[in-house]
């Protein structure tokens, strides 16, 4: 795992493709029978990208505090956002190239989403309940020649993306219809890293990726290794004009804090319109998130996984030297918040705008620490989320066991 990834904390996911023309679900709408495949593909001429300005995107993402971005170079429908030489189902404008250049100019790591499967390719058969054009062959009856042709196509497109654009991360999807042996995932990982040894690969590789990718909900028990939560701002990945159920800025801040507190990154999704513009509702939330992140940056970037459950009623992060805890106070406290099970002496507590807070230790016996009470008033609170810096007398030491019955 490259060290930049767990340190990044916030990325932007961009689901942009022909599905934005009619505002239907990306790829799944024809797979599940909501629309026919023919009607879905009729959107291609309407995908104009006429107002696509990747530098505006990069400015917005930087304002949000994002350190990386992931663009859907190709979704399950097979439509490529770059002039691939492997398929006629492509955009003649090099949207991927323009995006990569703009992100890198802004210092944002430029990454790409790529679907392993392709529900439009004639050599790829799949499972589906709607008009997905093909029937999946029964077990043991895969057409070997067709599968070899598809794998050759699959590898050739990935080689194009690496040789033309050198993405810093591949965000794969669509691996679930076949096993690792059929996909030849070990060999694929070797091929990708041979071309780019520093490439980061997400976990949708049948066990051959670098990190886990839960969606739409913070895990109660976060993965032990590096991970990333994929989250939509409303209920949809791509642009759907009928979806107005946007999460509030306060909800997004809370989810972000819970995610980084569990040692993960937040990959926050936007769905641009077919012309390449991002809706005001999504842009406002990105800017609002960035406005909250900036004064709290020391509690976010270059920090590690915080306290295990039970020590604090909220999320937390830990400084790189393990001598400072950052506590995220989501809700209005009744006089105080409590830190439990910390063996260290607390040298001081302050809000990140520099206001010192009164604190005192109660209880404890022998090696079992007591409770550290930190007192707050309404004047100390941030309307979105208050962050407290707790300075310890050494590296964090926790008590997690009972010593007497």
Tab-separated table of C-alpha atoms in Angstrom:
chain	number	residue	atom	x	y	z
A	1	UNK	CA	0.000	0.000	0.000
A	2	UNK	CA	1.352	3.410	-0.990
A	3	UNK	CA	1.508	5.736	2.062
A	4	UNK	CA	-0.392	8.512	0.294
A	5	UNK	CA	-3.623	6.524	0.284
A	6	UNK	CA	-4.358	6.094	4.024
A	7	UNK	CA	-3.120	9.655	4.609
A	8	UNK	CA	-5.489	11.170	2.021
A	9	UNK	CA	-8.725	10.771	4.034
A	10	UNK	CA	-11.033	12.273	1.371
A	11	UNK	CA	-11.529	11.398	-2.271
A	12	UNK	CA	-14.206	12.339	-4.801
A	13	UNK	CA	-15.982	9.641	-6.793
A	14	UNK	CA	-17.322	10.818	-10.166
A	15	UNK	CA	-20.011	8.690	-11.808
A	16	UNK	CA	-20.329	10.263	-15.247
A	17	UNK	CA	-21.532	8.541	-18.380
A	18	UNK	CA	-24.295	8.228	-20.938
A	19	UNK	CA	-26.815	7.326	-18.202
A	20	UNK	CA	-26.864	11.014	-17.217
A	21	UNK	CA	-28.745	11.911	-20.436
A	22	UNK	CA	-32.069	10.383	-19.340
A	23	UNK	CA	-31.134	10.287	-15.668
A	24	UNK	CA	-31.488	6.506	-15.405
A	25	UNK	CA	-29.531	4.188	-13.156
A	26	UNK	CA	-26.058	3.643	-14.533
A	27	UNK	CA	-25.953	0.296	-16.431
A	28	UNK	CA	-28.266	-1.424	-13.957
A	29	UNK	CA	-31.340	0.131	-15.561
A	30	UNK	CA	-31.119	-2.142	-18.602
A	31	UNK	CA	-29.624	-5.055	-16.672
A	32	UNK	CA	-32.661	-5.191	-14.383
A	33	UNK	CA	-35.189	-4.475	-17.121
A	34	UNK	CA	-36.186	-0.909	-16.229
A	35	UNK	CA	-35.346	0.101	-19.802
A	36	UNK	CA	-34.366	-1.920	-22.836
A	37	UNK	CA	-30.732	-2.127	-23.858
A	38	UNK	CA	-31.588	-0.427	-27.157
A	39	UNK	CA	-33.289	2.496	-25.394
A	40	UNK	CA	-30.395	2.785	-22.960
A	41	UNK	CA	-27.906	3.050	-25.816
A	42	UNK	CA	-30.010	5.724	-27.528
A	43	UNK	CA	-28.564	8.094	-24.906
A	44	UNK	CA	-25.132	8.059	-26.575
A	45	UNK	CA	-25.736	11.029	-28.964
A	46	UNK	CA	-27.086	13.106	-26.066
A	47	UNK	CA	-23.929	12.729	-24.013
A	48	UNK	CA	-22.374	15.990	-25.193
A	49	UNK	CA	-19.962	17.014	-22.383
A	50	UNK	CA	-20.603	20.466	-23.861
A	51	UNK	CA	-19.860	22.306	-20.603
A	52	UNK	CA	-17.261	19.941	-19.213
A	53	UNK	CA	-14.507	21.981	-17.595
A	54	UNK	CA	-12.221	19.671	-15.622
A	55	UNK	CA	-10.413	22.623	-14.075
A	56	UNK	CA	-13.670	23.730	-12.483
A	57	UNK	CA	-14.028	20.211	-11.144
A	58	UNK	CA	-10.510	20.239	-9.742
A	59	UNK	CA	-11.066	23.615	-8.088
A	60	UNK	CA	-14.251	22.342	-6.460
A	61	UNK	CA	-12.614	19.114	-5.284
A	62	UNK	CA	-9.667	21.030	-3.842
A	63	UNK	CA	-12.086	23.342	-2.027
A	64	UNK	CA	-13.684	20.240	-0.521
A	65	UNK	CA	-10.341	19.114	0.904
A	66	UNK	CA	-10.035	16.072	-1.367
A	67	UNK	CA	-6.605	14.580	-1.998
A	68	UNK	CA	-7.659	12.208	-4.809
A	69	UNK	CA	-10.472	11.710	-7.325
A	70	UNK	CA	-11.830	8.659	-9.163
A	71	UNK	CA	-13.560	8.996	-12.552
A	72	UNK	CA	-15.664	6.229	-14.121
A	73	UNK	CA	-13.582	5.635	-17.246
A	74	UNK	CA	-15.908	2.733	-18.122
A	75	UNK	CA	-18.984	1.441	-16.304
A	76	UNK	CA	-20.748	-1.910	-16.785
A	77	UNK	CA	-22.464	-0.616	-19.941
A	78	UNK	CA	-19.131	-0.648	-21.784
A	79	UNK	CA	-19.108	3.035	-22.810
A	80	UNK	CA	-15.548	4.380	-22.635
A	81	UNK	CA	-14.801	8.021	-21.755
A	82	UNK	CA	-11.613	7.918	-23.792
A	83	UNK	CA	-11.026	7.197	-27.515
A	84	UNK	CA	-10.170	3.549	-26.982
A	85	UNK	CA	-8.863	1.620	-29.943
A	86	UNK	CA	-10.550	-1.545	-28.683
A	87	UNK	CA	-14.206	-0.597	-29.137
A	88	UNK	CA	-16.500	1.678	-31.138
A	89	UNK	CA	-18.509	2.328	-27.950
A	90	UNK	CA	-16.463	5.321	-26.917
A	91	UNK	CA	-16.302	9.080	-26.695
A	92	UNK	CA	-14.180	10.596	-29.432
A	93	UNK	CA	-13.188	13.406	-27.071
A	94	UNK	CA	-10.505	12.375	-24.603
A	95	UNK	CA	-12.493	13.114	-21.452
A	96	UNK	CA	-10.226	10.919	-19.351
A	97	UNK	CA	-7.100	12.727	-20.553
A	98	UNK	CA	-8.561	16.166	-19.824
A	99	UNK	CA	-9.627	15.053	-16.367
A	100	UNK	CA	-6.223	13.561	-15.559
A	101	UNK	CA	-4.386	16.714	-16.600
A	102	UNK	CA	-6.646	19.037	-14.600
A	103	UNK	CA	-6.468	16.961	-11.411
A	104	UNK	CA	-2.706	16.767	-11.535
A	105	UNK	CA	-2.351	20.491	-12.130
A	106	UNK	CA	-4.285	21.031	-8.884
A	107	UNK	CA	-2.228	18.472	-6.937
A	108	UNK	CA	-5.087	15.974	-6.703
A	109	UNK	CA	-4.152	12.362	-7.342
A	110	UNK	CA	-5.913	11.270	-10.536
A	111	UNK	CA	-7.487	7.813	-10.373
A	112	UNK	CA	-9.801	5.778	-12.595
A	113	UNK	CA	-12.766	3.451	-12.152
A	114	UNK	CA	-12.954	0.496	-14.543
A	115	UNK	CA	-15.578	-2.240	-14.703
A	116	UNK	CA	-14.190	-5.720	-15.245
A	117	UNK	CA	-17.439	-6.942	-16.758
A	118	UNK	CA	-19.006	-5.424	-19.869
A	119	UNK	CA	-22.711	-6.099	-20.374
A	120	UNK	CA	-22.595	-4.822	-23.966
A	121	UNK	CA	-19.558	-6.664	-25.323
A	122	UNK	CA	-20.576	-9.555	-27.610
A	123	UNK	CA	-18.073	-11.930	-25.992
A	124	UNK	CA	-19.229	-11.246	-22.443
A	125	UNK	CA	-22.276	-13.222	-21.295
A	126	UNK	CA	-23.896	-12.296	-17.981
A	127	UNK	CA	-26.663	-12.989	-15.518
A	128	UNK	CA	-29.629	-10.636	-15.667
A	129	UNK	CA	-33.367	-10.411	-15.135
A	130	UNK	CA	-34.020	-7.839	-17.845
A	131	UNK	CA	-32.992	-7.157	-21.438
A	132	UNK	CA	-29.261	-7.518	-20.960
A	133	UNK	CA	-28.882	-9.206	-24.366
A	134	UNK	CA	-27.021	-12.306	-23.247
A	135	UNK	CA	-27.576	-15.343	-21.077
A	136	UNK	CA	-24.891	-16.526	-18.698
A	137	UNK	CA	-23.661	-20.014	-19.638
A	138	UNK	CA	-24.297	-22.810	-17.129
A	139	UNK	CA	-21.364	-23.790	-14.877
A	140	UNK	CA	-18.691	-25.580	-16.841
A	141	UNK	CA	-20.133	-24.470	-20.178
A	142	UNK	CA	-18.331	-21.174	-20.672
A	143	UNK	CA	-17.448	-20.613	-24.326
A	144	UNK	CA	-13.646	-20.786	-24.038
A	145	UNK	CA	-12.969	-18.972	-27.306
A	146	UNK	CA	-15.371	-16.115	-26.471
A	147	UNK	CA	-13.896	-15.765	-22.982
A	148	UNK	CA	-10.364	-15.598	-24.347
A	149	UNK	CA	-11.441	-12.875	-26.762
A	150	UNK	CA	-13.076	-10.947	-23.949
A	151	UNK	CA	-10.059	-11.227	-21.660
A	152	UNK	CA	-7.845	-9.984	-24.480
A	153	UNK	CA	-10.156	-6.974	-24.904
A	154	UNK	CA	-10.270	-6.398	-21.124
A	155	UNK	CA	-6.484	-6.453	-20.786
A	156	UNK	CA	-5.994	-4.263	-23.858
A	157	UNK	CA	-8.216	-1.496	-22.480
A	158	UNK	CA	-6.407	-1.558	-19.154
A	159	UNK	CA	-3.079	-1.388	-20.951
A	160	UNK	CA	-4.332	1.653	-22.890
A	161	UNK	CA	-5.362	3.428	-19.691
A	162	UNK	CA	-2.034	2.781	-18.025
A	163	UNK	CA	0.154	3.647	-20.997
A	164	UNK	CA	-1.785	6.803	-21.886
A	165	UNK	CA	-2.684	8.177	-18.454
A	166	UNK	CA	-0.771	6.345	-15.662
A	167	UNK	CA	-3.565	6.533	-13.064
A	168	UNK	CA	-2.337	6.430	-9.494
A	169	UNK	CA	-5.158	4.107	-8.463
A	170	UNK	CA	-7.474	1.693	-10.255
A	171	UNK	CA	-10.937	1.455	-8.720
A	172	UNK	CA	-12.235	-1.812	-10.107
A	173	UNK	CA	-15.819	-3.025	-10.035
A	174	UNK	CA	-17.880	-5.778	-11.643
A	175	UNK	CA	-15.837	-8.783	-10.562
A	176	UNK	CA	-18.664	-10.766	-8.993
A	177	UNK	CA	-19.967	-12.783	-11.963
A	178	UNK	CA	-16.873	-14.975	-12.181
A	179	UNK	CA	-14.218	-16.239	-9.793
A	180	UNK	CA	-10.597	-15.188	-9.471
A	181	UNK	CA	-9.372	-18.153	-11.469
A	182	UNK	CA	-11.649	-17.371	-14.411
A	183	UNK	CA	-10.684	-13.698	-14.349
A	184	UNK	CA	-7.032	-14.691	-13.820
A	185	UNK	CA	-6.772	-12.075	-11.143
A	186	UNK	CA	-3.279	-12.988	-9.863
A	187	UNK	CA	-1.882	-12.569	-13.360
A	188	UNK	CA	-3.803	-9.327	-13.833
A	189	UNK	CA	-2.358	-7.860	-10.650
A	190	UNK	CA	1.138	-8.778	-11.795
A	191	UNK	CA	0.562	-7.164	-15.210
A	192	UNK	CA	-0.752	-3.930	-13.702
A	193	UNK	CA	2.101	-3.592	-11.223
A	194	UNK	CA	4.713	-4.487	-13.824
A	195	UNK	CA	3.666	-1.396	-15.767
A	196	UNK	CA	3.213	0.775	-12.646
A	197	UNK	CA	4.883	-0.565	-9.493
A	198	UNK	CA	3.384	2.237	-7.350
A	199	UNK	CA	-0.199	1.626	-8.534
A	200	UNK	CA	-2.853	1.282	-5.815
A	201	UNK	CA	-5.563	-1.297	-6.585
A	202	UNK	CA	-8.887	-1.408	-4.778
A	203	UNK	CA	-10.338	-4.569	-3.295
A	204	UNK	CA	-12.736	-5.646	-6.045
A	205	UNK	CA	-10.208	-8.077	-7.412
A	206	UNK	CA	-11.429	-11.324	-5.814
A	207	UNK	CA	-8.881	-11.036	-3.016
A	208	UNK	CA	-6.021	-9.523	-5.027
A	209	UNK	CA	-6.536	-5.836	-4.217
A	210	UNK	CA	-4.981	-3.527	-1.649
A	211	UNK	CA	-7.932	-2.277	0.397
A	212	UNK	CA	-11.592	-2.846	1.248
A	213	UNK	CA	-14.447	-0.809	-0.272
A	214	UNK	CA	-17.689	-0.893	1.753
A	215	UNK	CA	-20.556	1.178	0.343
A	216	UNK	CA	-23.210	3.480	1.756
A	217	UNK	CA	-22.692	2.753	5.455
A	218	UNK	CA	-19.855	3.064	7.978
A	219	UNK	CA	-18.966	-0.449	9.226
A	220	UNK	CA	-19.684	-0.948	12.916
A	221	UNK	CA	-16.425	-2.913	13.078
A	222	UNK	CA	-14.133	-1.288	10.489
A	223	UNK	CA	-11.809	-3.491	8.416
A	224	UNK	CA	-8.465	-4.158	10.057
A	225	UNK	CA	-6.432	-2.886	7.118
A	226	UNK	CA	-6.810	0.122	4.825
A	227	UNK	CA	-10.327	0.778	3.618
A	228	UNK	CA	-12.555	3.349	1.978
A	229	UNK	CA	-16.259	4.128	2.345
A	230	UNK	CA	-18.031	4.915	-0.946
A	231	UNK	CA	-20.917	7.295	-0.288
A	232	UNK	CA	-23.437	9.137	-2.445
A	233	UNK	CA	-24.501	12.686	-1.587
A	234	UNK	CA	-28.091	11.880	-2.508
A	235	UNK	CA	-29.316	8.321	-3.191
A	236	UNK	CA	-27.807	7.938	-6.675
A	237	UNK	CA	-24.307	7.428	-8.051
A	238	UNK	CA	-24.905	9.006	-11.439
A	239	UNK	CA	-27.053	12.047	-12.236
A	240	UNK	CA	-30.753	11.433	-11.696
A	241	UNK	CA	-32.825	14.585	-11.918
A	242	UNK	CA	-35.641	13.114	-9.813
A	243	UNK	CA	-33.367	12.327	-6.872
A	244	UNK	CA	-33.526	15.301	-4.518
A	245	UNK	CA	-32.889	13.343	-1.312
A	246	UNK	CA	-29.548	14.957	-0.508
A	247	UNK	CA	-27.762	14.326	2.757
A	248	UNK	CA	-27.290	17.427	4.848
A	249	UNK	CA	-23.836	18.894	5.345
A	250	UNK	CA	-23.986	17.926	9.014
A	251	UNK	CA	-24.730	14.317	8.079
A	252	UNK	CA	-21.811	14.254	5.638
A	253	UNK	CA	-19.405	15.714	8.202
A	254	UNK	CA	-20.484	13.127	10.750
A	255	UNK	CA	-20.055	10.232	8.310
A	256	UNK	CA	-16.646	11.599	7.310
A	257	UNK	CA	-15.510	11.795	10.947
A	258	UNK	CA	-16.786	8.294	11.708
A	259	UNK	CA	-14.982	6.958	8.647
A	260	UNK	CA	-11.578	8.481	9.346
A	261	UNK	CA	-11.978	7.595	13.017
A	262	UNK	CA	-12.206	3.965	11.948
A	263	UNK	CA	-9.041	4.269	9.884
A	264	UNK	CA	-10.735	4.689	6.506
A	265	UNK	CA	-11.054	7.220	3.716
A	266	UNK	CA	-14.322	8.704	2.501
A	267	UNK	CA	-14.884	8.503	-1.265
A	268	UNK	CA	-17.742	10.972	-1.684
A	269	UNK	CA	-19.662	10.652	-4.934
A	270	UNK	CA	-20.911	13.279	-7.355
A	271	UNK	CA	-22.968	12.617	-10.489
A	272	UNK	CA	-22.421	15.311	-13.133
A	273	UNK	CA	-25.067	16.079	-15.739
A	274	UNK	CA	-24.518	14.889	-19.293
A	275	UNK	CA	-22.983	18.272	-20.171
A	276	UNK	CA	-20.338	17.865	-17.467
A	277	UNK	CA	-21.688	20.293	-14.877
A	278	UNK	CA	-22.071	19.356	-11.225
A	279	UNK	CA	-25.357	20.277	-9.571
A	280	UNK	CA	-25.516	23.205	-7.156
A	281	UNK	CA	-26.731	20.922	-4.356
A	282	UNK	CA	-23.700	18.671	-4.612
A	283	UNK	CA	-21.241	21.535	-5.130
A	284	UNK	CA	-22.565	23.352	-2.054
A	285	UNK	CA	-22.020	20.282	0.104
A	286	UNK	CA	-18.482	19.791	-1.160
A	287	UNK	CA	-17.601	23.411	-0.410
A	288	UNK	CA	-19.260	23.189	2.996
A	289	UNK	CA	-17.295	20.071	3.858
A	290	UNK	CA	-14.060	21.782	2.882
A	291	UNK	CA	-14.922	24.858	4.953
A	292	UNK	CA	-15.313	22.588	7.997
A	293	UNK	CA	-12.182	20.546	7.243
A	294	UNK	CA	-9.764	23.475	6.913
A	295	UNK	CA	-9.773	24.661	10.553
A	296	UNK	CA	-9.746	21.031	11.713
A	297	UNK	CA	-7.075	19.755	9.318
A	298	UNK	CA	-4.608	18.656	12.018
A	299	UNK	CA	-7.244	16.244	13.358
A	300	UNK	CA	-7.839	14.775	9.884
A	301	UNK	CA	-4.822	14.493	7.604
A	302	UNK	CA	-1.825	12.412	8.657
A	303	UNK	CA	-3.728	10.929	11.586
A	304	UNK	CA	-4.484	7.303	12.349
A	305	UNK	CA	-7.367	5.166	13.509
A	306	UNK	CA	-8.791	6.454	16.754
A	307	UNK	CA	-10.092	4.857	19.937
A	308	UNK	CA	-11.853	1.479	19.898
A	309	UNK	CA	-15.550	1.496	20.826
A	310	UNK	CA	-16.301	2.188	24.470
A	311	UNK	CA	-13.653	4.799	25.195
A	312	UNK	CA	-15.531	7.817	23.869
A	313	UNK	CA	-19.079	8.434	22.741
A	314	UNK	CA	-18.145	9.561	19.240
A	315	UNK	CA	-15.394	9.310	16.650
A	316	UNK	CA	-11.718	10.033	17.284
A	317	UNK	CA	-8.371	10.088	15.520
A	318	UNK	CA	-4.810	9.791	16.790
A	319	UNK	CA	-1.806	11.903	15.822
A	320	UNK	CA	1.134	10.289	14.063
A	321	UNK	CA	3.262	10.435	17.242
A	322	UNK	CA	0.355	8.902	19.243
A	323	UNK	CA	0.508	11.697	21.824
A	324	UNK	CA	-2.624	13.579	20.812
A	325	UNK	CA	-6.183	12.368	20.596
A	326	UNK	CA	-8.756	14.254	18.576
A	327	UNK	CA	-12.339	13.796	19.747
A	328	UNK	CA	-15.257	14.566	17.430
A	329	UNK	CA	-18.264	15.806	19.367
A	330	UNK	CA	-21.314	15.397	17.153
A	331	UNK	CA	-24.102	16.231	19.565
A	332	UNK	CA	-24.700	18.958	22.130
A	333	UNK	CA	-23.272	17.654	25.429
A	334	UNK	CA	-24.942	18.098	28.798
A	335	UNK	CA	-22.100	19.926	30.613
A	336	UNK	CA	-19.287	17.517	29.732
A	337	UNK	CA	-17.994	14.691	27.562
A	338	UNK	CA	-16.162	11.703	29.034
A	339	UNK	CA	-13.021	9.859	27.975
A	340	UNK	CA	-12.695	6.341	29.420
A	341	UNK	CA	-9.953	3.736	29.740
A	342	UNK	CA	-6.972	5.998	28.972
A	343	UNK	CA	-3.996	5.213	31.188
A	344	UNK	CA	-2.117	8.390	30.262
A	345	UNK	CA	-2.266	11.578	32.225
A	346	UNK	CA	-4.097	14.245	30.222
A	347	UNK	CA	-1.928	17.367	30.045
A	348	UNK	CA	-4.491	19.577	28.382
A	349	UNK	CA	-7.641	19.771	26.283
A	350	UNK	CA	-8.553	22.511	23.823
A	351	UNK	CA	-10.839	23.150	20.916
A	352	UNK	CA	-9.014	23.464	17.619
A	353	UNK	CA	-9.613	27.198	17.571
A	354	UNK	CA	-7.325	27.411	20.623
A	355	UNK	CA	-9.705	27.633	23.595
A	356	UNK	CA	-8.517	25.684	26.632
A	357	UNK	CA	-11.103	23.495	28.362
A	358	UNK	CA	-11.377	22.451	31.971
A	359	UNK	CA	-10.875	18.738	32.549
A	360	UNK	CA	-10.432	16.449	35.562
A	361	UNK	CA	-9.958	12.759	36.324
A	362	UNK	CA	-12.418	10.860	38.532
A	363	UNK	CA	-12.114	7.333	39.893
A	364	UNK	CA	-9.580	4.694	38.976
A	365	UNK	CA	-7.831	2.030	41.015
A	366	UNK	CA	-4.247	0.835	40.657
A	367	UNK	CA	-3.639	0.250	36.928
A	368	UNK	CA	-7.309	0.784	36.020
A	369	UNK	CA	-7.781	4.408	34.902
A	370	UNK	CA	-10.749	6.499	35.865
A	371	UNK	CA	-12.902	8.820	33.785
A	372	UNK	CA	-11.579	12.022	32.234
A	373	UNK	CA	-14.316	14.659	32.263
A	374	UNK	CA	-14.012	17.505	29.755
A	375	UNK	CA	-16.341	20.437	30.333
A	376	UNK	CA	-17.941	22.337	27.459
A	377	UNK	CA	-20.524	25.072	27.108
A	378	UNK	CA	-22.584	25.964	24.052
A	379	UNK	CA	-20.062	28.691	23.252
A	380	UNK	CA	-17.444	26.027	22.562
A	381	UNK	CA	-19.519	24.160	19.977
A	382	UNK	CA	-19.152	24.123	16.213
A	383	UNK	CA	-22.559	23.897	14.482
A	384	UNK	CA	-21.448	20.918	12.387
A	385	UNK	CA	-19.036	19.024	14.634
A	386	UNK	CA	-16.730	20.170	17.439
A	387	UNK	CA	-13.203	18.771	17.559
A	388	UNK	CA	-11.238	18.566	20.817
A	389	UNK	CA	-7.478	18.072	21.010
A	390	UNK	CA	-6.410	15.983	24.015
A	391	UNK	CA	-2.680	16.164	24.782
A	392	UNK	CA	-1.272	13.122	26.602
A	393	UNK	CA	1.881	12.693	28.674
A	394	UNK	CA	3.218	10.019	26.307
A	395	UNK	CA	2.107	7.639	23.605
A	396	UNK	CA	-1.483	6.528	24.029
A	397	UNK	CA	-1.972	3.602	26.430
A	398	UNK	CA	-5.414	2.037	26.815
A	399	UNK	CA	-6.948	-0.240	29.398
A	400	UNK	CA	-9.226	-2.825	27.759
A	401	UNK	CA	-9.490	-5.561	30.391
A	402	UNK	CA	-10.931	-6.105	33.866
A	403	UNK	CA	-8.314	-6.899	36.515
A	404	UNK	CA	-10.630	-8.082	39.357
A	405	UNK	CA	-13.917	-9.980	39.548
